[in-house]
PDB file of C-alpha atoms in Angstrom:
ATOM      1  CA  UNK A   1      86.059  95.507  70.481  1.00 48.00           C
ATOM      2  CA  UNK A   2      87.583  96.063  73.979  1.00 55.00           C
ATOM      3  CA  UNK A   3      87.718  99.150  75.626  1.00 65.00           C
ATOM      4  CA  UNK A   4      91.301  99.136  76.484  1.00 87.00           C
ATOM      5  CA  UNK A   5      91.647 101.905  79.074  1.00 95.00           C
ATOM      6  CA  UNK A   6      89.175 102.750  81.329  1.00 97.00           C
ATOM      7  CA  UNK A   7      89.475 106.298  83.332  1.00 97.00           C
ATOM      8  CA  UNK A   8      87.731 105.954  87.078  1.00 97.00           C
ATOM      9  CA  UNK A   9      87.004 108.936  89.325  1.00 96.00           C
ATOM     10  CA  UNK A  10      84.715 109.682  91.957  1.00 96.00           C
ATOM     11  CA  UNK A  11      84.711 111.959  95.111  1.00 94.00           C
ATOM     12  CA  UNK A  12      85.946 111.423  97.920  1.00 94.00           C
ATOM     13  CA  UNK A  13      84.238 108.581 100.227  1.00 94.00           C
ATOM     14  CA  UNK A  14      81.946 107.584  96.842  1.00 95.00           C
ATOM     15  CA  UNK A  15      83.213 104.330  96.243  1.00 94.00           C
ATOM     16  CA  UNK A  16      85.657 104.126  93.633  1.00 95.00           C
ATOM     17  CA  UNK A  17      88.043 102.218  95.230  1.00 93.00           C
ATOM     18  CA  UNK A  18      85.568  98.832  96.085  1.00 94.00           C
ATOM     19  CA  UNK A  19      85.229  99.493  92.382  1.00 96.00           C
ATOM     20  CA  UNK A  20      88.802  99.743  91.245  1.00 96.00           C
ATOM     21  CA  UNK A  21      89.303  96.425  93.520  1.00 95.00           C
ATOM     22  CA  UNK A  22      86.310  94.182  91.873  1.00 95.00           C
ATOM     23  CA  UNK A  23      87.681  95.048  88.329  1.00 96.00           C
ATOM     24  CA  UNK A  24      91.262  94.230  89.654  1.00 96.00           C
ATOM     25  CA  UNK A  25      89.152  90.672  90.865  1.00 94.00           C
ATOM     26  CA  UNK A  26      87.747  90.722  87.169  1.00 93.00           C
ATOM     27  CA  UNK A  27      91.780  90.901  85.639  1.00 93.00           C
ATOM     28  CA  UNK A  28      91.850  94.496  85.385  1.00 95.00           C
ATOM     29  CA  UNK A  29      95.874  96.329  85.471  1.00 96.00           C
ATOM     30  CA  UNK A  30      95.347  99.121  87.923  1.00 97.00           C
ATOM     31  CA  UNK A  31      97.409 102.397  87.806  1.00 97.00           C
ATOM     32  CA  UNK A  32      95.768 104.093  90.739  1.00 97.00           C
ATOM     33  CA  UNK A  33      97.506 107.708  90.343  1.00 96.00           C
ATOM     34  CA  UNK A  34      97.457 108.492  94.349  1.00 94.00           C
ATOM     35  CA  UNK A  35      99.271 105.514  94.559  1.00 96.00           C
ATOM     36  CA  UNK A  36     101.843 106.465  92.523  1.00 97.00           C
ATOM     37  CA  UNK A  37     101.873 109.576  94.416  1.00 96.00           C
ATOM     38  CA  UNK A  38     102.423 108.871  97.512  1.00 96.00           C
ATOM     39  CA  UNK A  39     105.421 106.478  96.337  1.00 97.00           C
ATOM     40  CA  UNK A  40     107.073 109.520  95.183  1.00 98.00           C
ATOM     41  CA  UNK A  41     106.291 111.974  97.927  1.00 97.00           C
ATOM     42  CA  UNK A  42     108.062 109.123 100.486  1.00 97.00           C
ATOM     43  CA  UNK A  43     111.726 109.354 101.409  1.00 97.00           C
ATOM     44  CA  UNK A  44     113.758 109.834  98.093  1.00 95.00           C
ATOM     45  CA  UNK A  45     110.758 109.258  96.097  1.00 97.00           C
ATOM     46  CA  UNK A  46     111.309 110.988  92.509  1.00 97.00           C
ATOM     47  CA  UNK A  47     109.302 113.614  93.994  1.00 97.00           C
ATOM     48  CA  UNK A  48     111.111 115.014  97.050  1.00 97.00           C
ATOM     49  CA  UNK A  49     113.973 116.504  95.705  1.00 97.00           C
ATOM     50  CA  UNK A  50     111.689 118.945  93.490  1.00 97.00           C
ATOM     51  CA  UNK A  51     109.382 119.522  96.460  1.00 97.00           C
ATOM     52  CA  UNK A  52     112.097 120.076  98.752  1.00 96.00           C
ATOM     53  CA  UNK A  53     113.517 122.978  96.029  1.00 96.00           C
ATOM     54  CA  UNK A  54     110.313 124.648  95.200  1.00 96.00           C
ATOM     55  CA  UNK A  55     108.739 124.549  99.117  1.00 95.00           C
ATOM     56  CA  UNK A  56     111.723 124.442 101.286  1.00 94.00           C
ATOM     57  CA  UNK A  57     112.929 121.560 103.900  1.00 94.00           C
ATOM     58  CA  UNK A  58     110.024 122.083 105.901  1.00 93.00           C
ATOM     59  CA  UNK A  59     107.501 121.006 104.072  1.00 94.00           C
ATOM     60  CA  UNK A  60     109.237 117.247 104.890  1.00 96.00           C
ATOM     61  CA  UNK A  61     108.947 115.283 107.551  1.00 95.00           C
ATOM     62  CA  UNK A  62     111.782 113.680 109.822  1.00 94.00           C
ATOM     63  CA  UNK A  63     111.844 110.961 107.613  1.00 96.00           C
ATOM     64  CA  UNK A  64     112.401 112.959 104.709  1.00 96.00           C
ATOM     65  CA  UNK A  65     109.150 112.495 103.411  1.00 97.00           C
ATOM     66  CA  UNK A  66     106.596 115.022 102.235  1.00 97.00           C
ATOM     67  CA  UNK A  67     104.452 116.425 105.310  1.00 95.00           C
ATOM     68  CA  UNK A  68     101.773 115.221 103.452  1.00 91.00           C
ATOM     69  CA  UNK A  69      99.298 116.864 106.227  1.00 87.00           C
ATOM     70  CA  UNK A  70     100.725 120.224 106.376  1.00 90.00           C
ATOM     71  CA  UNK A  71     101.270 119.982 102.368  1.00 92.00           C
ATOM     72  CA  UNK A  72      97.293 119.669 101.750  1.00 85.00           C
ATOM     73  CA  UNK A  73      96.348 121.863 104.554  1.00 83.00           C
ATOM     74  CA  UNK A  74      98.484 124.561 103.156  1.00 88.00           C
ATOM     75  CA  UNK A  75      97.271 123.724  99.271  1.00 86.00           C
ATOM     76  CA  UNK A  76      93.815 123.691 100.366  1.00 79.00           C
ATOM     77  CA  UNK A  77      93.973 127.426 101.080  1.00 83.00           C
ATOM     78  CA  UNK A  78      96.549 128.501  98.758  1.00 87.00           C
ATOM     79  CA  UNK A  79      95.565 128.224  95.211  1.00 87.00           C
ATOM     80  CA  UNK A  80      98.790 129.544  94.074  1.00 93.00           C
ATOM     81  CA  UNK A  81     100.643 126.953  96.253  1.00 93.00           C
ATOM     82  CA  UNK A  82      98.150 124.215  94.689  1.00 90.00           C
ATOM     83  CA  UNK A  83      99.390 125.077  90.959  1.00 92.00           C
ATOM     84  CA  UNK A  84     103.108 124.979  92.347  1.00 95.00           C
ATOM     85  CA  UNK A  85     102.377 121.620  93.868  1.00 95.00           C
ATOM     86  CA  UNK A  86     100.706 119.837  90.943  1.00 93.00           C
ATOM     87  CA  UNK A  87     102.969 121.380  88.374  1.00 95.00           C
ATOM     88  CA  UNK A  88     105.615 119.224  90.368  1.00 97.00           C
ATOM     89  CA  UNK A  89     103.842 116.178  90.929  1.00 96.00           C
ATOM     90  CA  UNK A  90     101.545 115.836  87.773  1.00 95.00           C
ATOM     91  CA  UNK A  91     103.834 115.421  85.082  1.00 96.00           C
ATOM     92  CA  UNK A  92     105.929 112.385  87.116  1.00 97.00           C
ATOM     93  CA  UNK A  93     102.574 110.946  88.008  1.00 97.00           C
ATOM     94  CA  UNK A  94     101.269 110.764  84.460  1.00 96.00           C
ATOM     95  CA  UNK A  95     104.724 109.644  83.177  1.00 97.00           C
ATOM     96  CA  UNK A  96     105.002 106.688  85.391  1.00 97.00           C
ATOM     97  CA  UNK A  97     101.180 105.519  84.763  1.00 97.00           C
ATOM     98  CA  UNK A  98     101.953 105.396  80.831  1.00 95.00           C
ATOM     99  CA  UNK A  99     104.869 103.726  81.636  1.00 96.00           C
ATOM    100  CA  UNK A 100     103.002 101.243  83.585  1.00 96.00           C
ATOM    101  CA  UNK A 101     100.514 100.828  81.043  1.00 95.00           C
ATOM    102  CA  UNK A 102     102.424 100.145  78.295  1.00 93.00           C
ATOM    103  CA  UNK A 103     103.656  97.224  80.127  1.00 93.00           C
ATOM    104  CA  UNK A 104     100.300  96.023  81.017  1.00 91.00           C
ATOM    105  CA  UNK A 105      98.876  92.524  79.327  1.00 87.00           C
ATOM    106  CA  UNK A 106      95.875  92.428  80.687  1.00 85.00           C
ATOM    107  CA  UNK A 107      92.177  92.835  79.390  1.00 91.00           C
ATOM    108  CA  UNK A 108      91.340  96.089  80.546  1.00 95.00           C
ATOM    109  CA  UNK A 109      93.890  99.381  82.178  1.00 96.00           C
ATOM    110  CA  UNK A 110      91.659 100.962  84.814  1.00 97.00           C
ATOM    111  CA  UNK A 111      93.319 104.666  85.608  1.00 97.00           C
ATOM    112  CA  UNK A 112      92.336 105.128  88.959  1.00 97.00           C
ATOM    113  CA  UNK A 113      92.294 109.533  88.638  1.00 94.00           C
ATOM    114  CA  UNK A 114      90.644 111.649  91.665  1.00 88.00           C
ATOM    115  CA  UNK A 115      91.219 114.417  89.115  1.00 87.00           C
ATOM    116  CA  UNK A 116      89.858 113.131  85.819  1.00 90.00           C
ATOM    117  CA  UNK A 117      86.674 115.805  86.103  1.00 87.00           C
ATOM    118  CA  UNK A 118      89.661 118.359  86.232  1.00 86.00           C
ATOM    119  CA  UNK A 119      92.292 117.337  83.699  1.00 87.00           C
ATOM    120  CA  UNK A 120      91.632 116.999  80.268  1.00 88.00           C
ATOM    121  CA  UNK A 121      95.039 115.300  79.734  1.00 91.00           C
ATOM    122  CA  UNK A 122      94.130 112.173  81.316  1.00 93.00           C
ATOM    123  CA  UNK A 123      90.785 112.219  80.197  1.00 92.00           C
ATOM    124  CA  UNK A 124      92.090 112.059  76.443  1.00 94.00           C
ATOM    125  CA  UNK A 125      94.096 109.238  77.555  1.00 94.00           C
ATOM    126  CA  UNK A 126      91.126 107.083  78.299  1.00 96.00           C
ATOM    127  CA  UNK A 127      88.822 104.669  75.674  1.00 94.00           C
ATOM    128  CA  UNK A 128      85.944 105.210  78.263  1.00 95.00           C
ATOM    129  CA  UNK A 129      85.251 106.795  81.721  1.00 97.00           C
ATOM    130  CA  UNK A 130      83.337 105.798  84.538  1.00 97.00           C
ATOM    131  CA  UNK A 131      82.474 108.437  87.103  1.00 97.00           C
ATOM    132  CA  UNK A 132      81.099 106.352  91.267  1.00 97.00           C
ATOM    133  CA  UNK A 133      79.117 108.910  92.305  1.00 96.00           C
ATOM    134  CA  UNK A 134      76.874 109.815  95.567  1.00 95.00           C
ATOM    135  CA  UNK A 135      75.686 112.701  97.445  1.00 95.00           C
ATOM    136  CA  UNK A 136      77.849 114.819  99.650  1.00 96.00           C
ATOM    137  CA  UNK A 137      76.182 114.032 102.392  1.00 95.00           C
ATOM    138  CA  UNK A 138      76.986 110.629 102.246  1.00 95.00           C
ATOM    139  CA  UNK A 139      80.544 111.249 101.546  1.00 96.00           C
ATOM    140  CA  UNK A 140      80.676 113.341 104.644  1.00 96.00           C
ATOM    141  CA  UNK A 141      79.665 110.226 106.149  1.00 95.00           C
ATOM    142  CA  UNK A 142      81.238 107.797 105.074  1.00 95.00           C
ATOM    143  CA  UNK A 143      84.828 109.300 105.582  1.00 96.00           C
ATOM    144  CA  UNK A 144      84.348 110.323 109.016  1.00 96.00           C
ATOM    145  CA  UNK A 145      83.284 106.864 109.979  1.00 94.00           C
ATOM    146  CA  UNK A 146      86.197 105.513 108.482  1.00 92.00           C
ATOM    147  CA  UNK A 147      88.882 108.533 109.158  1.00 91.00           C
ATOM    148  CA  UNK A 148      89.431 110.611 112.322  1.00 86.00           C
ATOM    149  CA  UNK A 149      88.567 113.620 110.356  1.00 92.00           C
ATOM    150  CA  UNK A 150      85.713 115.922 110.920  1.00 95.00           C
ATOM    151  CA  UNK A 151      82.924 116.799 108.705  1.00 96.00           C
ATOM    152  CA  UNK A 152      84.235 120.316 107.956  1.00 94.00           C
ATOM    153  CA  UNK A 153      87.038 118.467 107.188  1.00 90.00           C
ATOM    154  CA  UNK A 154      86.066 116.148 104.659  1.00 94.00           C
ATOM    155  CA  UNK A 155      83.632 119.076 103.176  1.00 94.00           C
ATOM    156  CA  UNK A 156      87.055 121.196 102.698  1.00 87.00           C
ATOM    157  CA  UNK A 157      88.095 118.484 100.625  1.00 88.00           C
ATOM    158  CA  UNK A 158      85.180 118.166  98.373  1.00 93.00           C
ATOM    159  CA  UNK A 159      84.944 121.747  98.117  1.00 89.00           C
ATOM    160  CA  UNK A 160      88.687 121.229  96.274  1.00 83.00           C
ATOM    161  CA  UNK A 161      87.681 118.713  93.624  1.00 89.00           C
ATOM    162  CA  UNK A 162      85.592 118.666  90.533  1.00 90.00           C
ATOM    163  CA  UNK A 163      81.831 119.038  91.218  1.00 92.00           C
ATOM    164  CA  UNK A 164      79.420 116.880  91.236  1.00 93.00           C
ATOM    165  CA  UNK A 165      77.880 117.662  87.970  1.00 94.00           C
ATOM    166  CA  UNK A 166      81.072 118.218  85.803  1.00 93.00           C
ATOM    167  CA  UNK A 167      82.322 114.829  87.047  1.00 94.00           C
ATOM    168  CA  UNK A 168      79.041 113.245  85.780  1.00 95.00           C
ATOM    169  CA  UNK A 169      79.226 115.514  82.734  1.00 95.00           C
ATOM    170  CA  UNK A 170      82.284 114.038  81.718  1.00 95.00           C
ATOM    171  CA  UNK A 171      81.341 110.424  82.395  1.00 96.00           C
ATOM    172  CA  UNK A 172      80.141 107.267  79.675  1.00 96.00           C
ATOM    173  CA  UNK A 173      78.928 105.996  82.508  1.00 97.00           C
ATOM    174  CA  UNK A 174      77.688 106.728  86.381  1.00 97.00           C
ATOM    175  CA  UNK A 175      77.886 104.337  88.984  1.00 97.00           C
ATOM    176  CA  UNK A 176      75.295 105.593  91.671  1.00 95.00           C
ATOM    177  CA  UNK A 177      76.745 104.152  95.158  1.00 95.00           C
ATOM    178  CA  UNK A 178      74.612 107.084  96.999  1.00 92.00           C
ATOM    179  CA  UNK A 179      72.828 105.754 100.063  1.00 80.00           C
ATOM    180  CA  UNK A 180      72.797 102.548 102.257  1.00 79.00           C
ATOM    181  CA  UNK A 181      73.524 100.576  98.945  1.00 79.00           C
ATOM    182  CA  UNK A 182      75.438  97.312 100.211  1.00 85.00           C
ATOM    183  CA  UNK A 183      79.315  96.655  98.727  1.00 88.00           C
ATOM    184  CA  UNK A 184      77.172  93.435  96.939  1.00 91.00           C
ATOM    185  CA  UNK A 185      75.573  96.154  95.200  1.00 93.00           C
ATOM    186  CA  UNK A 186      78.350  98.425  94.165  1.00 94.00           C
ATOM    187  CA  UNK A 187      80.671  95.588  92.614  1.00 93.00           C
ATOM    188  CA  UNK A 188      77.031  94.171  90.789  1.00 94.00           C
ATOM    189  CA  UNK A 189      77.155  97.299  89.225  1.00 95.00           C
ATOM    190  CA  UNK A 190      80.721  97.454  88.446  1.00 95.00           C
ATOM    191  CA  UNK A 191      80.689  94.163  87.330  1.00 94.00           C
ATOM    192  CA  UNK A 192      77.572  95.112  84.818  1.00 94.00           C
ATOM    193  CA  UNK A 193      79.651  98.006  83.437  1.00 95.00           C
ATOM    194  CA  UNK A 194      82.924  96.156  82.818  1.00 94.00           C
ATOM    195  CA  UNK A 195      80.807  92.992  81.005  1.00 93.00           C
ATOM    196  CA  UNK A 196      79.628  95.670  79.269  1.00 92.00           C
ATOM    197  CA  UNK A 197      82.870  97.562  78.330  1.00 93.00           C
ATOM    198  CA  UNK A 198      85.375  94.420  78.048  1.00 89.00           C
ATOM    199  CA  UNK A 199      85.485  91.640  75.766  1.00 57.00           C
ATOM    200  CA  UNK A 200      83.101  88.412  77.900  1.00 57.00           C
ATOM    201  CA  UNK A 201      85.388  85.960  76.469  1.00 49.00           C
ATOM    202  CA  UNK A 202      88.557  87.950  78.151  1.00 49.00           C
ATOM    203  CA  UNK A 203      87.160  88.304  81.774  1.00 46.00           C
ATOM    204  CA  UNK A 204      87.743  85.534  84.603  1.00 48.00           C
ATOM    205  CA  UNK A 205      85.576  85.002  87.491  1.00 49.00           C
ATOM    206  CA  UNK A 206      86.324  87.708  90.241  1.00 47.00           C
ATOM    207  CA  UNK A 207      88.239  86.392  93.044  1.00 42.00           C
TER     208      UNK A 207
END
């Protein structure tokens, strides 16, 4: 039988979205939760309003978006203001991803969830998980080549999500992208798991 929905997390700079995008190639519906969130946090997104009554008008921009810098800068070192945040933008999140999935036709729902290691919600939403996973180092890395942040930077960030070990404790499966392994590599190994966890006769050729 099909595995129907299919959590996906990883850290940050591990590789989970090259995956998310091969199993979209394979005819995967994609909910990808930041996504959604950044929708909302843009001017009058569902999000604002809330945001701009719990935090104030200055935690938007001059567009009337969220200040999405000074937003996780201030999280980041506020636990309290963390909760406040997420207890605004979690429940829309999740409510627009199940609405988006129960329109979905295709073979397989892939939850895209930097938080799955950290919310048992969504985890109990999901037939299966799938955890990319690689050292910090190369996470460092990575996002510095790509971003103009600094290392300190990107460790502050994994310092704020799940560890390495709970995220792999909670996985049915790890994709190790740790390393100079090639993007051939990573969506060989993506494509293994999802012939694996989706019907063969159901799956197209990736694009």
């Amino acid at each position: 039988m099909a595995i129907r929905r299919i959590g996906l997390t990883g850290g940050i700079g591990s590789g989970k979205s090259t995956v998310a995008a091969h199993w979209v190639a394979l005819g995967a519906d994609l909910i990808d939760t930041d996504a959604l969130a950044r929708g909302m946090t843009a001017p009058d997104g569902a999000a604002i309003a809330p945001l701009r009554d719990e935090f104030g008008p200055e935690v938007l921009d001059a567009r009337g978006a969220l200040d999405r810098d000074r937003m996780r800068a201030w999280a980041f070192t506020d636990a309290t203001t963390k909760r406040r945040l997420e207890s605004i933008l979690h429940p829309l999140i999740a409510a627009e991803a199940l609405r988006l999935a129960a329109e979905s036709s295709g073979p397989a729902i892939v939850f895209d969830v930097p938080l799955l290691g950290e919310d048992s919600a969504w985890r109990a939403r999901c037939d299966r998980i799938a955890v990319v996973d690689c050292s910090e180092g190369t996470q460092v890395e990575r996002v510095v080549l790509r971003s103009r942040w600094t290392p300190d930077q990107v460790r502050g960030v994994i310092a704020q999500q799940a560890a390495r070990p709970a995220r792999r404790a909670i996985a049915d499966a790890v994709i190790d992208n740790d390393g100079p392994r090639t993007l051939q590599q990573l969506r060989i190994a993506a494509q293994a798991l999802w012939a694996l966890w989706v019907a063969p006769e159901r799956t197209r050729e990736p694009l």
